[in-house]
Amino acid sequence: MDERDTKVIAFCGKGGAGKTSVCALVVKYLMEKQKKILAIDADPAAGLSWALGVNPAKTLDDLRQTLSESISNKKVQSNDELFALAHYELLSSLIENRGFDFLSVGRPEAEGCFCSINAFLRHCISTLVAHYDYVCIDGEAGLEQVNRRVLEKVTHLVIVSDTSKRSIAIAHNLIALAKQRTQTMHCGVIINKWGDSNCELKELPVLGLLPVSQTIAQFDAAGKSLIEISDDDAFYAKLKEVMKNFV
């Protein structure tokens, strides 16, 4: 695979704000642009796999355990052997779907120190993502778990918030933390489920306001992939407009 100028987009925010749905529909939008896409589910809740209609058999947590056992049992004798094993297992964990590839991080680490293995895995993943145009990561509430367990370099941070005071406060905190970490990352907030709210958005770098979507609720209830949502759907059309100006 050839190397590309990869844009890594992490989606974070309070649980229930809609970040997984937004992430899945951004994958759909990038598919329409015929870009090479890697979607990474970095939330232990594993909602992105459902939203994209994929069923991963192996996760990065499985790979982490395999590497740990191989080191403990001395099945690998050098860093070169470890890298070869990690690369093989990483590719075997990758799901090649129509229009995008998919990788699941899995559960949080079990007891024990995985710091060196996490660092090694981040190196392997960074080598892999260099061959994609876009990487979309459905993260946990904050960016630090993404940086620790998946990738250190994120080029774009999208914080998805609803209109509740708690969600807006979390968005403010995440923006402040992101600015402390780096000045080069593009950061923005999407306000989801806007409706007729009059919540205070001062000083937030708001990318756009998304309406309440009954379609997403119906798809979620039926267990249908959001990739199947109509291109004419009002929510999806608004999200495309927002992302077109951001990435």
Backbone as CSV, one residue per row, in Angstrom:
resi,resn,N_x,N_y,N_z,CA_x,CA_y,CA_z,C_x,C_y,C_z
1,MET,0.845,-1.200,0.000,0.000,0.000,0.000,0.879,1.248,0.000
2,ASP,0.390,2.284,-0.693,1.155,3.519,-0.751,0.832,4.388,0.456
3,GLU,1.811,5.229,0.851,1.602,6.114,1.992,0.889,7.389,1.546
4,ARG,0.065,7.948,2.422,-0.756,9.095,2.096,-0.651,10.163,3.185
5,ASP,-1.167,11.350,2.874,-1.229,12.430,3.859,-2.506,12.228,4.673
6,THR,-2.409,11.390,5.682,-3.591,10.906,6.390,-4.175,11.947,7.341
7,LYS,-5.500,12.085,7.293,-6.219,12.896,8.272,-6.846,11.949,9.290
8,VAL,-6.477,12.125,10.557,-6.975,11.269,11.631,-8.002,12.067,12.434
9,ILE,-9.262,11.639,12.372,-10.360,12.357,13.016,-10.854,11.544,14.203
10,ALA,-10.741,12.099,15.408,-11.242,11.434,16.612,-12.545,12.090,17.041
11,PHE,-13.532,11.266,17.359,-14.838,11.742,17.814,-14.974,11.431,19.305
12,CYS,-15.153,12.465,20.114,-15.254,12.297,21.564,-16.466,13.069,22.077
13,GLY,-16.783,12.874,23.354,-17.899,13.590,23.956,-18.613,12.755,24.991
14,LYS,-19.543,13.378,25.687,-20.307,12.698,26.727,-21.113,11.551,26.141
15,GLY,-21.178,10.454,26.871,-21.969,9.324,26.423,-23.419,9.708,26.186
16,GLY,-23.985,9.245,25.090,-25.371,9.546,24.768,-25.569,10.788,23.930
17,ALA,-24.482,11.531,23.670,-24.606,12.763,22.879,-24.741,12.480,21.389
18,GLY,-24.329,11.277,20.964,-24.479,10.917,19.556,-23.191,10.834,18.774
19,LYS,-22.037,10.746,19.457,-20.755,10.738,18.746,-20.601,9.523,17.830
20,THR,-21.120,8.362,18.258,-20.976,7.161,17.434,-21.768,7.292,16.140
21,SER,-22.982,7.810,16.228,-23.798,8.023,15.028,-23.139,9.027,14.095
22,VAL,-22.612,10.108,14.667,-21.927,11.120,13.857,-20.701,10.517,13.188
23,CYS,-19.914,9.753,13.935,-18.721,9.107,13.379,-19.095,8.180,12.225
24,ALA,-20.126,7.358,12.412,-20.545,6.418,11.368,-20.988,7.149,10.106
25,LEU,-21.711,8.244,10.270,-22.198,8.973,9.098,-21.089,9.772,8.420
26,VAL,-20.063,10.153,9.167,-18.894,10.769,8.533,-18.164,9.732,7.676
27,VAL,-18.098,8.490,8.156,-17.535,7.410,7.336,-18.328,7.286,6.036
28,LYS,-19.652,7.321,6.126,-20.508,7.255,4.929,-20.201,8.415,3.977
29,TYR,-20.056,9.611,4.528,-19.747,10.799,3.723,-18.412,10.648,2.999
30,LEU,-17.399,10.159,3.700,-16.078,9.985,3.089,-16.091,8.864,2.053
31,MET,-16.940,7.851,2.259,-17.100,6.799,1.252,-17.608,7.387,-0.056
32,GLU,-18.524,8.341,0.029,-19.068,8.986,-1.167,-17.981,9.739,-1.926
33,LYS,-16.983,10.214,-1.191,-15.869,10.927,-1.826,-14.829,9.960,-2.386
34,GLN,-15.115,8.660,-2.220,-14.244,7.586,-2.724,-12.828,7.689,-2.148
35,LYS,-12.773,7.943,-0.847,-11.501,7.992,-0.145,-11.211,6.641,0.502
36,LYS,-9.934,6.402,0.775,-9.541,5.170,1.459,-9.667,5.421,2.956
37,ILE,-10.543,4.661,3.619,-10.951,4.971,4.991,-10.694,3.796,5.920
38,LEU,-10.178,4.117,7.108,-10.093,3.153,8.197,-10.954,3.671,9.345
39,ALA,-11.936,2.885,9.756,-12.765,3.223,10.913,-12.279,2.416,12.109
40,ILE,-12.040,3.094,13.227,-11.547,2.425,14.436,-12.540,2.641,15.570
41,ASP,-13.025,1.545,16.135,-13.915,1.617,17.290,-13.067,1.533,18.551
42,ALA,-12.820,2.682,19.175,-11.966,2.738,20.365,-12.776,2.892,21.644
43,ASP,-14.084,2.731,21.550,-14.957,2.802,22.721,-15.303,1.379,23.153
44,PRO,-15.038,1.006,24.419,-15.351,-0.358,24.876,-16.808,-0.757,24.675
45,ALA,-17.709,0.231,24.555,-19.116,-0.086,24.307,-19.335,-0.685,22.928
46,ALA,-18.352,-0.516,22.036,-18.361,-1.132,20.695,-19.583,-0.741,19.871
47,GLY,-20.028,0.501,20.004,-21.196,0.942,19.249,-20.934,1.158,17.777
48,LEU,-19.697,1.504,17.405,-19.420,1.811,16.002,-19.583,0.583,15.118
49,SER,-19.235,-0.588,15.631,-19.403,-1.803,14.825,-20.875,-2.006,14.470
50,TRP,-21.769,-1.759,15.427,-23.204,-1.852,15.155,-23.629,-0.783,14.153
51,ALA,-23.165,0.439,14.352,-23.582,1.545,13.486,-23.116,1.366,12.051
52,LEU,-21.999,0.656,11.869,-21.462,0.422,10.521,-21.836,-0.953,9.978
53,GLY,-22.485,-1.773,10.798,-22.923,-3.084,10.326,-21.809,-4.090,10.152
54,VAL,-20.800,-4.054,11.033,-19.705,-5.026,10.963,-19.656,-5.819,12.267
55,ASN,-19.070,-7.004,12.187,-19.004,-7.895,13.348,-17.574,-8.399,13.515
56,PRO,-16.736,-7.656,14.245,-15.327,-8.047,14.376,-15.154,-9.317,15.195
57,ALA,-14.361,-10.240,14.668,-14.071,-11.487,15.388,-12.886,-11.312,16.326
58,LYS,-11.970,-10.389,15.981,-10.782,-10.141,16.796,-10.653,-8.650,17.059
59,THR,-10.081,-8.309,18.197,-9.890,-6.910,18.567,-8.423,-6.661,18.915
60,LEU,-8.091,-5.394,19.100,-6.732,-5.058,19.526,-6.448,-5.587,20.926
61,ASP,-7.488,-5.725,21.738,-7.287,-6.314,23.061,-6.850,-7.775,22.929
62,ASP,-7.442,-8.504,21.976,-7.006,-9.884,21.719,-5.547,-9.903,21.274
63,LEU,-5.197,-8.954,20.404,-3.816,-8.858,19.919,-2.863,-8.527,21.068
64,ARG,-3.287,-7.631,21.959,-2.472,-7.257,23.117,-2.193,-8.488,23.988
65,GLN,-3.213,-9.300,24.196,-3.051,-10.515,24.997,-2.126,-11.514,24.305
66,THR,-2.264,-11.642,22.975,-1.408,-12.556,22.213,0.060,-12.156,22.324
67,LEU,0.327,-10.859,22.187,1.706,-10.379,22.282,2.259,-10.583,23.689
68,SER,1.436,-10.299,24.697,1.876,-10.475,26.080,2.225,-11.936,26.364
69,GLU,1.374,-12.851,25.903,1.632,-14.280,26.121,2.861,-14.745,25.343
70,SER,3.044,-14.229,24.136,4.201,-14.617,23.326,5.503,-14.171,23.975
71,ILE,5.474,-12.995,24.607,6.661,-12.511,25.318,6.902,-13.353,26.569
72,SER,5.829,-13.619,27.320,5.959,-14.405,28.559,6.449,-15.823,28.282
73,ASN,5.939,-16.413,27.199,6.316,-17.793,26.851,7.578,-17.875,26.003
74,LYS,8.169,-16.688,25.738,9.405,-16.596,24.952,9.258,-17.215,23.562
75,LYS,8.039,-17.019,22.980,7.825,-17.483,21.609,8.455,-16.526,20.604
76,VAL,8.682,-15.299,21.040,9.403,-14.335,20.204,10.703,-13.993,20.914
77,GLN,11.785,-13.922,20.147,13.111,-13.759,20.742,13.717,-12.378,20.501
78,SER,13.071,-11.579,19.652,13.651,-10.273,19.327,12.535,-9.297,18.982
79,ASN,12.896,-8.017,18.924,11.922,-6.997,18.537,11.446,-7.195,17.107
80,ASP,12.343,-7.677,16.241,11.955,-7.934,14.853,10.880,-9.014,14.780
81,GLU,11.045,-10.069,15.569,10.050,-11.139,15.594,8.729,-10.630,16.177
82,LEU,8.830,-9.793,17.210,7.632,-9.234,17.831,6.896,-8.331,16.851
83,PHE,7.633,-7.512,16.119,7.014,-6.623,15.136,6.335,-7.434,14.038
84,ALA,6.986,-8.491,13.571,6.410,-9.336,12.522,5.113,-9.986,13.005
85,LEU,5.122,-10.477,14.259,3.921,-11.091,14.823,2.808,-10.056,14.982
86,ALA,3.165,-8.881,15.499,2.170,-7.825,15.706,1.569,-7.377,14.380
87,HIS,2.410,-7.224,13.364,1.932,-6.798,12.049,0.976,-7.836,11.469
88,TYR,1.329,-9.100,11.592,0.478,-10.177,11.077,-0.861,-10.197,11.806
89,GLU,-0.826,-10.129,13.138,-2.051,-10.185,13.928,-2.917,-8.940,13.706
90,LEU,-2.263,-7.788,13.505,-3.002,-6.555,13.255,-3.776,-6.649,11.947
91,LEU,-3.111,-7.145,10.912,-3.781,-7.296,9.618,-4.900,-8.325,9.688
92,SER,-4.710,-9.366,10.504,-5.754,-10.384,10.632,-6.948,-9.864,11.433
93,SER,-6.744,-8.805,12.215,-7.836,-8.195,12.980,-8.609,-7.180,12.143
94,LEU,-8.062,-6.822,10.999,-8.648,-5.791,10.137,-9.793,-6.385,9.315
95,ILE,-10.938,-5.718,9.340,-12.075,-6.136,8.515,-12.106,-5.256,7.277
96,GLU,-12.049,-5.878,6.120,-12.139,-5.144,4.858,-13.590,-5.165,4.403
97,ASN,-14.238,-4.023,4.500,-15.647,-3.922,4.148,-15.797,-3.156,2.841
98,ARG,-17.008,-3.103,2.331,-17.255,-2.350,1.105,-17.143,-0.856,1.403
99,GLY,-16.071,-0.232,0.953,-15.918,1.207,1.108,-15.068,1.657,2.276
100,PHE,-14.783,0.752,3.219,-13.936,1.129,4.353,-13.388,-0.122,5.022
101,ASP,-12.269,0.046,5.729,-11.731,-1.012,6.582,-12.094,-0.681,8.029
102,PHE,-12.078,-1.712,8.880,-12.557,-1.529,10.251,-11.664,-2.258,11.233
103,LEU,-11.410,-1.599,12.359,-10.587,-2.170,13.422,-11.258,-1.871,14.759
104,SER,-11.362,-2.886,15.609,-11.966,-2.707,16.928,-10.899,-2.798,18.009
105,VAL,-10.902,-1.842,18.931,-9.926,-1.852,20.021,-10.308,-2.886,21.076
106,GLY,-11.595,-3.022,21.369,-12.034,-4.015,22.344,-12.110,-3.467,23.749
107,ARG,-12.065,-4.362,24.717,-12.231,-4.003,26.126,-11.006,-3.246,26.648
108,PRO,-11.191,-2.546,27.769,-10.009,-1.976,28.448,-9.069,-3.090,28.872
109,GLU,-7.795,-2.740,29.088,-6.812,-3.762,29.441,-7.182,-4.487,30.729
110,ALA,-6.822,-5.775,30.779,-6.953,-6.534,32.019,-5.864,-6.074,32.980
111,GLU,-5.838,-6.667,34.171,-4.814,-6.290,35.140,-3.427,-6.620,34.604
112,GLY,-2.474,-5.780,34.990,-1.105,-5.986,34.530,-0.617,-4.761,33.787
113,CYS,0.664,-4.702,33.550,1.261,-3.556,32.866,1.377,-3.836,31.375
114,PHE,0.675,-3.021,30.574,0.715,-3.175,29.124,1.362,-1.957,28.469
115,CYS,2.061,-1.141,29.255,2.596,0.120,28.732,3.494,-0.096,27.522
116,SER,4.450,-1.021,27.632,5.384,-1.249,26.530,4.676,-1.849,25.323
117,ILE,3.718,-2.742,25.572,2.966,-3.338,24.463,2.080,-2.287,23.801
118,ASN,1.449,-1.411,24.598,0.644,-0.335,24.026,1.491,0.567,23.138
119,ALA,2.690,0.896,23.596,3.598,1.732,22.801,3.958,1.033,21.498
120,PHE,4.192,-0.269,21.585,4.541,-1.050,20.398,3.361,-1.099,19.428
121,LEU,2.158,-1.305,19.970,0.963,-1.357,19.131,0.697,-0.014,18.458
122,ARG,0.905,1.085,19.189,0.714,2.407,18.591,1.631,2.584,17.394
123,HIS,2.861,2.079,17.507,3.800,2.160,16.386,3.281,1.354,15.199
124,CYS,2.786,0.153,15.464,2.258,-0.691,14.387,1.042,-0.045,13.726
125,ILE,0.150,0.525,14.554,-1.055,1.155,14.013,-0.701,2.392,13.200
126,SER,0.262,3.183,13.683,0.664,4.383,12.939,1.247,4.018,11.583
127,THR,1.935,2.876,11.522,2.451,2.395,10.238,1.304,2.018,9.315
128,LEU,0.270,1.398,9.885,-0.893,0.976,9.097,-1.690,2.164,8.582
129,VAL,-1.980,3.138,9.449,-2.876,4.225,9.058,-2.256,5.147,8.012
130,ALA,-0.959,5.097,7.861,-0.294,5.937,6.862,-0.736,5.603,5.443
131,HIS,-1.418,4.471,5.273,-1.854,4.046,3.948,-3.316,4.394,3.671
132,TYR,-3.911,5.201,4.538,-5.309,5.616,4.364,-5.393,7.129,4.182
133,ASP,-6.443,7.569,3.477,-6.701,9.005,3.355,-7.283,9.559,4.655
134,TYR,-8.200,8.783,5.245,-8.870,9.216,6.472,-8.948,8.069,7.468
135,VAL,-8.742,8.400,8.737,-8.980,7.460,9.832,-10.017,8.107,10.743
136,CYS,-11.137,7.425,10.960,-12.198,7.924,11.829,-12.233,7.078,13.093
137,ILE,-11.997,7.699,14.242,-11.915,6.983,15.512,-13.084,7.374,16.408
138,ASP,-13.899,6.389,16.757,-14.953,6.611,17.746,-14.338,6.380,19.114
139,GLY,-14.024,7.470,19.817,-13.307,7.364,21.075,-14.227,7.309,22.273
140,GLU,-13.621,7.279,23.455,-14.385,7.369,24.692,-14.687,8.846,24.947
141,ALA,-14.956,9.195,26.193,-15.332,10.575,26.495,-14.238,11.565,26.107
142,GLY,-12.972,11.215,26.379,-11.875,12.135,26.121,-10.848,11.592,25.154
143,LEU,-9.868,12.441,24.822,-8.860,12.095,23.830,-7.733,11.248,24.403
144,GLU,-7.523,11.297,25.730,-6.350,10.629,26.301,-6.375,9.117,26.093
145,GLN,-7.574,8.503,26.135,-7.642,7.055,25.906,-7.277,6.708,24.471
146,VAL,-7.685,7.566,23.540,-7.322,7.361,22.133,-5.815,7.443,21.973
147,ASN,-5.207,8.463,22.576,-3.754,8.633,22.479,-3.005,7.470,23.114
148,ARG,-3.517,6.953,24.219,-2.815,5.895,24.946,-2.980,4.534,24.285
149,ARG,-4.177,4.242,23.799,-4.470,2.886,23.348,-4.432,2.726,21.835
150,VAL,-4.506,3.829,21.080,-4.618,3.693,19.622,-3.530,4.482,18.897
151,LEU,-3.616,5.798,18.935,-2.707,6.652,18.169,-2.348,7.892,18.969
152,GLU,-1.086,8.291,18.885,-0.678,9.533,19.545,-1.031,10.746,18.692
153,LYS,-0.967,10.576,17.371,-1.204,11.713,16.480,-2.646,11.727,15.991
154,VAL,-3.392,12.734,16.406,-4.740,12.986,15.907,-4.717,14.361,15.256
155,THR,-5.160,14.460,14.009,-5.101,15.747,13.299,-6.366,16.579,13.498
156,HIS,-7.505,15.903,13.692,-8.782,16.597,13.850,-9.550,15.997,15.032
157,LEU,-10.013,16.848,15.929,-10.823,16.406,17.060,-12.227,16.976,16.918
158,VAL,-13.213,16.080,16.849,-14.616,16.485,16.800,-15.267,16.095,18.124
159,ILE,-15.706,17.086,18.871,-16.407,16.830,20.128,-17.902,16.943,19.850
160,VAL,-18.614,15.873,20.121,-20.060,15.853,19.890,-20.763,16.072,21.226
161,SER,-21.622,17.082,21.257,-22.330,17.438,22.488,-23.822,17.551,22.206
162,ASP,-24.640,17.215,23.197,-26.053,17.564,23.088,-26.246,18.912,23.784
163,THR,-27.478,19.282,24.040,-27.723,20.633,24.564,-27.801,20.695,26.091
164,SER,-27.527,19.590,26.775,-27.561,19.602,28.239,-26.370,20.383,28.797
165,LYS,-26.542,20.973,29.978,-25.463,21.745,30.597,-24.235,20.879,30.849
166,ARG,-24.464,19.637,31.271,-23.340,18.740,31.549,-22.549,18.447,30.279
167,SER,-23.247,18.180,29.193,-22.573,17.865,27.937,-21.791,19.068,27.414
168,ILE,-22.394,20.258,27.516,-21.714,21.486,27.085,-20.481,21.735,27.944
169,ALA,-20.591,21.505,29.259,-19.448,21.692,30.160,-18.320,20.731,29.812
170,ILE,-18.665,19.489,29.497,-17.650,18.508,29.095,-16.977,18.947,27.806
171,ALA,-17.749,19.485,26.875,-17.175,19.975,25.614,-16.157,21.082,25.878
172,HIS,-16.497,22.020,26.780,-15.554,23.085,27.151,-14.265,22.486,27.718
173,ASN,-14.400,21.510,28.605,-13.226,20.885,29.225,-12.362,20.169,28.194
174,LEU,-12.995,19.455,27.273,-12.240,18.712,26.259,-11.488,19.646,25.317
175,ILE,-12.113,20.762,24.965,-11.433,21.752,24.122,-10.228,22.328,24.854
176,ALA,-10.400,22.665,26.133,-9.292,23.223,26.923,-8.149,22.225,27.038
177,LEU,-8.465,20.964,27.299,-7.432,19.932,27.406,-6.712,19.734,26.082
178,ALA,-7.466,19.751,24.991,-6.857,19.569,23.669,-5.884,20.697,23.356
179,LYS,-6.245,21.923,23.722,-5.374,23.069,23.461,-4.109,23.014,24.311
180,GLN,-4.209,22.409,25.497,-3.022,22.251,26.343,-2.045,21.246,25.744
181,ARG,-2.591,20.241,25.062,-1.757,19.167,24.519,-1.041,19.586,23.245
182,THR,-1.744,20.309,22.378,-1.154,20.674,21.092,-1.860,21.888,20.507
183,GLN,-1.123,22.666,19.746,-1.696,23.822,19.066,-1.941,23.543,17.586
184,THR,-1.565,22.356,17.133,-1.649,22.063,15.699,-2.888,21.255,15.320
185,MET,-3.574,20.687,16.297,-4.747,19.869,16.007,-5.959,20.759,15.727
186,HIS,-6.712,20.416,14.689,-7.955,21.123,14.389,-9.042,20.618,15.338
187,CYS,-9.681,21.532,16.062,-10.695,21.143,17.050,-12.014,21.852,16.758
188,GLY,-13.103,21.137,16.959,-14.412,21.737,16.784,-15.479,20.953,17.510
189,VAL,-16.608,21.624,17.750,-17.723,21.017,18.479,-18.949,20.964,17.581
190,ILE,-19.571,19.801,17.534,-20.857,19.645,16.859,-21.932,19.530,17.936
191,ILE,-22.927,20.397,17.865,-24.045,20.336,18.808,-25.136,19.475,18.184
192,ASN,-25.398,18.347,18.800,-26.372,17.389,18.287,-27.712,17.551,19.016
193,LYS,-28.779,17.121,18.363,-30.139,17.156,18.945,-30.514,18.586,19.344
194,TRP,-30.285,19.516,18.419,-30.434,20.935,18.726,-31.878,21.315,19.024
195,GLY,-32.814,20.991,18.172,-34.218,21.338,18.400,-34.411,22.833,18.559
196,ASP,-35.175,23.216,19.572,-35.420,24.646,19.823,-34.662,25.118,21.057
197,SER,-33.533,24.498,21.325,-32.754,24.825,22.519,-32.173,26.232,22.439
198,ASN,-31.983,26.828,23.602,-31.324,28.140,23.684,-30.116,28.070,24.615
199,CYS,-29.415,26.923,24.616,-28.279,26.740,25.516,-27.133,27.679,25.143
200,GLU,-26.293,27.978,26.106,-25.192,28.927,25.955,-23.999,28.258,25.289
201,LEU,-23.558,28.805,24.149,-22.455,28.209,23.390,-21.257,29.142,23.279
202,LYS,-21.190,30.175,24.118,-20.093,31.140,24.034,-18.744,30.462,24.191
203,GLU,-17.793,30.918,23.371,-16.390,30.499,23.418,-16.164,29.061,22.944
204,LEU,-17.206,28.378,22.512,-17.020,27.048,21.930,-16.807,27.178,20.423
205,PRO,-15.828,26.471,19.855,-15.630,26.494,18.403,-16.652,25.584,17.715
206,VAL,-17.871,26.097,17.593,-18.981,25.285,17.079,-18.871,25.131,15.558
207,LEU,-18.862,23.885,15.111,-18.806,23.584,13.683,-20.184,23.629,13.051
208,GLY,-21.193,23.231,13.819,-22.543,23.210,13.283,-23.532,22.659,14.288
209,LEU,-24.810,22.866,13.981,-25.908,22.396,14.829,-26.682,21.339,14.055
210,LEU,-26.851,20.168,14.656,-27.555,19.074,13.997,-28.929,18.883,14.627
211,PRO,-29.950,18.626,13.813,-31.303,18.468,14.349,-31.498,17.123,15.045
212,VAL,-32.570,17.022,15.802,-32.975,15.727,16.351,-33.350,14.826,15.179
213,SER,-32.868,13.582,15.186,-33.112,12.674,14.061,-33.932,11.469,14.495
214,GLN,-35.164,11.395,14.012,-35.984,10.213,14.255,-35.478,9.033,13.432
215,THR,-34.876,9.334,12.286,-34.363,8.267,11.422,-33.270,7.475,12.128
216,ILE,-32.335,8.182,12.771,-31.262,7.491,13.494,-31.845,6.643,14.615
217,ALA,-32.830,7.178,15.331,-33.470,6.419,16.408,-34.126,5.154,15.864
218,GLN,-34.767,5.259,14.703,-35.421,4.102,14.088,-34.397,3.071,13.619
219,PHE,-33.323,3.538,13.009,-32.268,2.626,12.556,-31.631,1.921,13.752
220,ASP,-31.404,2.678,14.816,-30.794,2.113,16.016,-31.699,1.044,16.630
221,ALA,-32.985,1.341,16.708,-33.942,0.391,17.285,-34.024,-0.892,16.463
222,ALA,-33.870,-0.760,15.142,-33.962,-1.920,14.251,-32.624,-2.625,14.062
223,GLY,-31.544,-2.048,14.618,-30.217,-2.637,14.450,-29.683,-2.519,13.040
224,LYS,-30.121,-1.487,12.315,-29.687,-1.295,10.931,-28.445,-0.412,10.873
225,SER,-27.594,-0.679,9.891,-26.389,0.119,9.692,-26.757,1.524,9.237
226,LEU,-26.109,2.525,9.822,-26.365,3.911,9.426,-25.842,4.211,8.032
227,ILE,-25.001,3.345,7.497,-24.524,3.516,6.121,-25.698,3.482,5.149
228,GLU,-26.795,2.824,5.549,-27.962,2.671,4.680,-28.894,3.875,4.711
229,ILE,-28.610,4.858,5.548,-29.468,6.048,5.610,-29.478,6.751,4.255
230,SER,-30.625,7.262,3.876,-30.779,7.929,2.582,-29.850,9.133,2.465
231,ASP,-29.321,9.323,1.275,-28.466,10.483,1.023,-29.240,11.792,1.185
232,ASP,-30.566,11.723,1.088,-31.403,12.920,1.183,-31.869,13.204,2.611
233,ASP,-31.485,12.355,3.558,-31.901,12.543,4.948,-31.434,13.905,5.458
234,ALA,-32.318,14.632,6.147,-32.016,16.004,6.585,-30.826,16.054,7.537
235,PHE,-30.760,15.121,8.478,-29.651,15.082,9.429,-28.338,14.836,8.702
236,TYR,-28.340,13.862,7.807,-27.121,13.511,7.075,-26.680,14.656,6.170
237,ALA,-27.631,15.304,5.516,-27.297,16.427,4.632,-26.641,17.560,5.417
238,LYS,-27.150,17.834,6.622,-26.572,18.893,7.451,-25.181,18.506,7.927
239,LEU,-24.998,17.233,8.308,-23.684,16.776,8.760,-22.656,16.878,7.640
240,LYS,-23.047,16.521,6.426,-22.122,16.633,5.283,-21.679,18.078,5.087
241,GLU,-22.614,18.990,5.230,-22.298,20.415,5.085,-21.282,20.852,6.137
242,VAL,-21.466,20.373,7.372,-20.556,20.714,8.468,-19.162,20.162,8.206
243,MET,-19.076,18.882,7.838,-17.779,18.232,7.668,-17.041,18.731,6.437
244,LYS,-17.776,19.166,5.435,-17.155,19.674,4.210,-16.261,20.875,4.520
245,ASN,-16.657,21.656,5.501,-15.890,22.844,5.877,-14.792,22.552,6.902
246,PHE,-14.799,21.335,7.462,-13.847,21.009,8.535,-12.692,20.147,8.059
247,VAL,-12.971,19.193,7.189,-11.915,18.295,6.705,-11.765,18.382,5.189
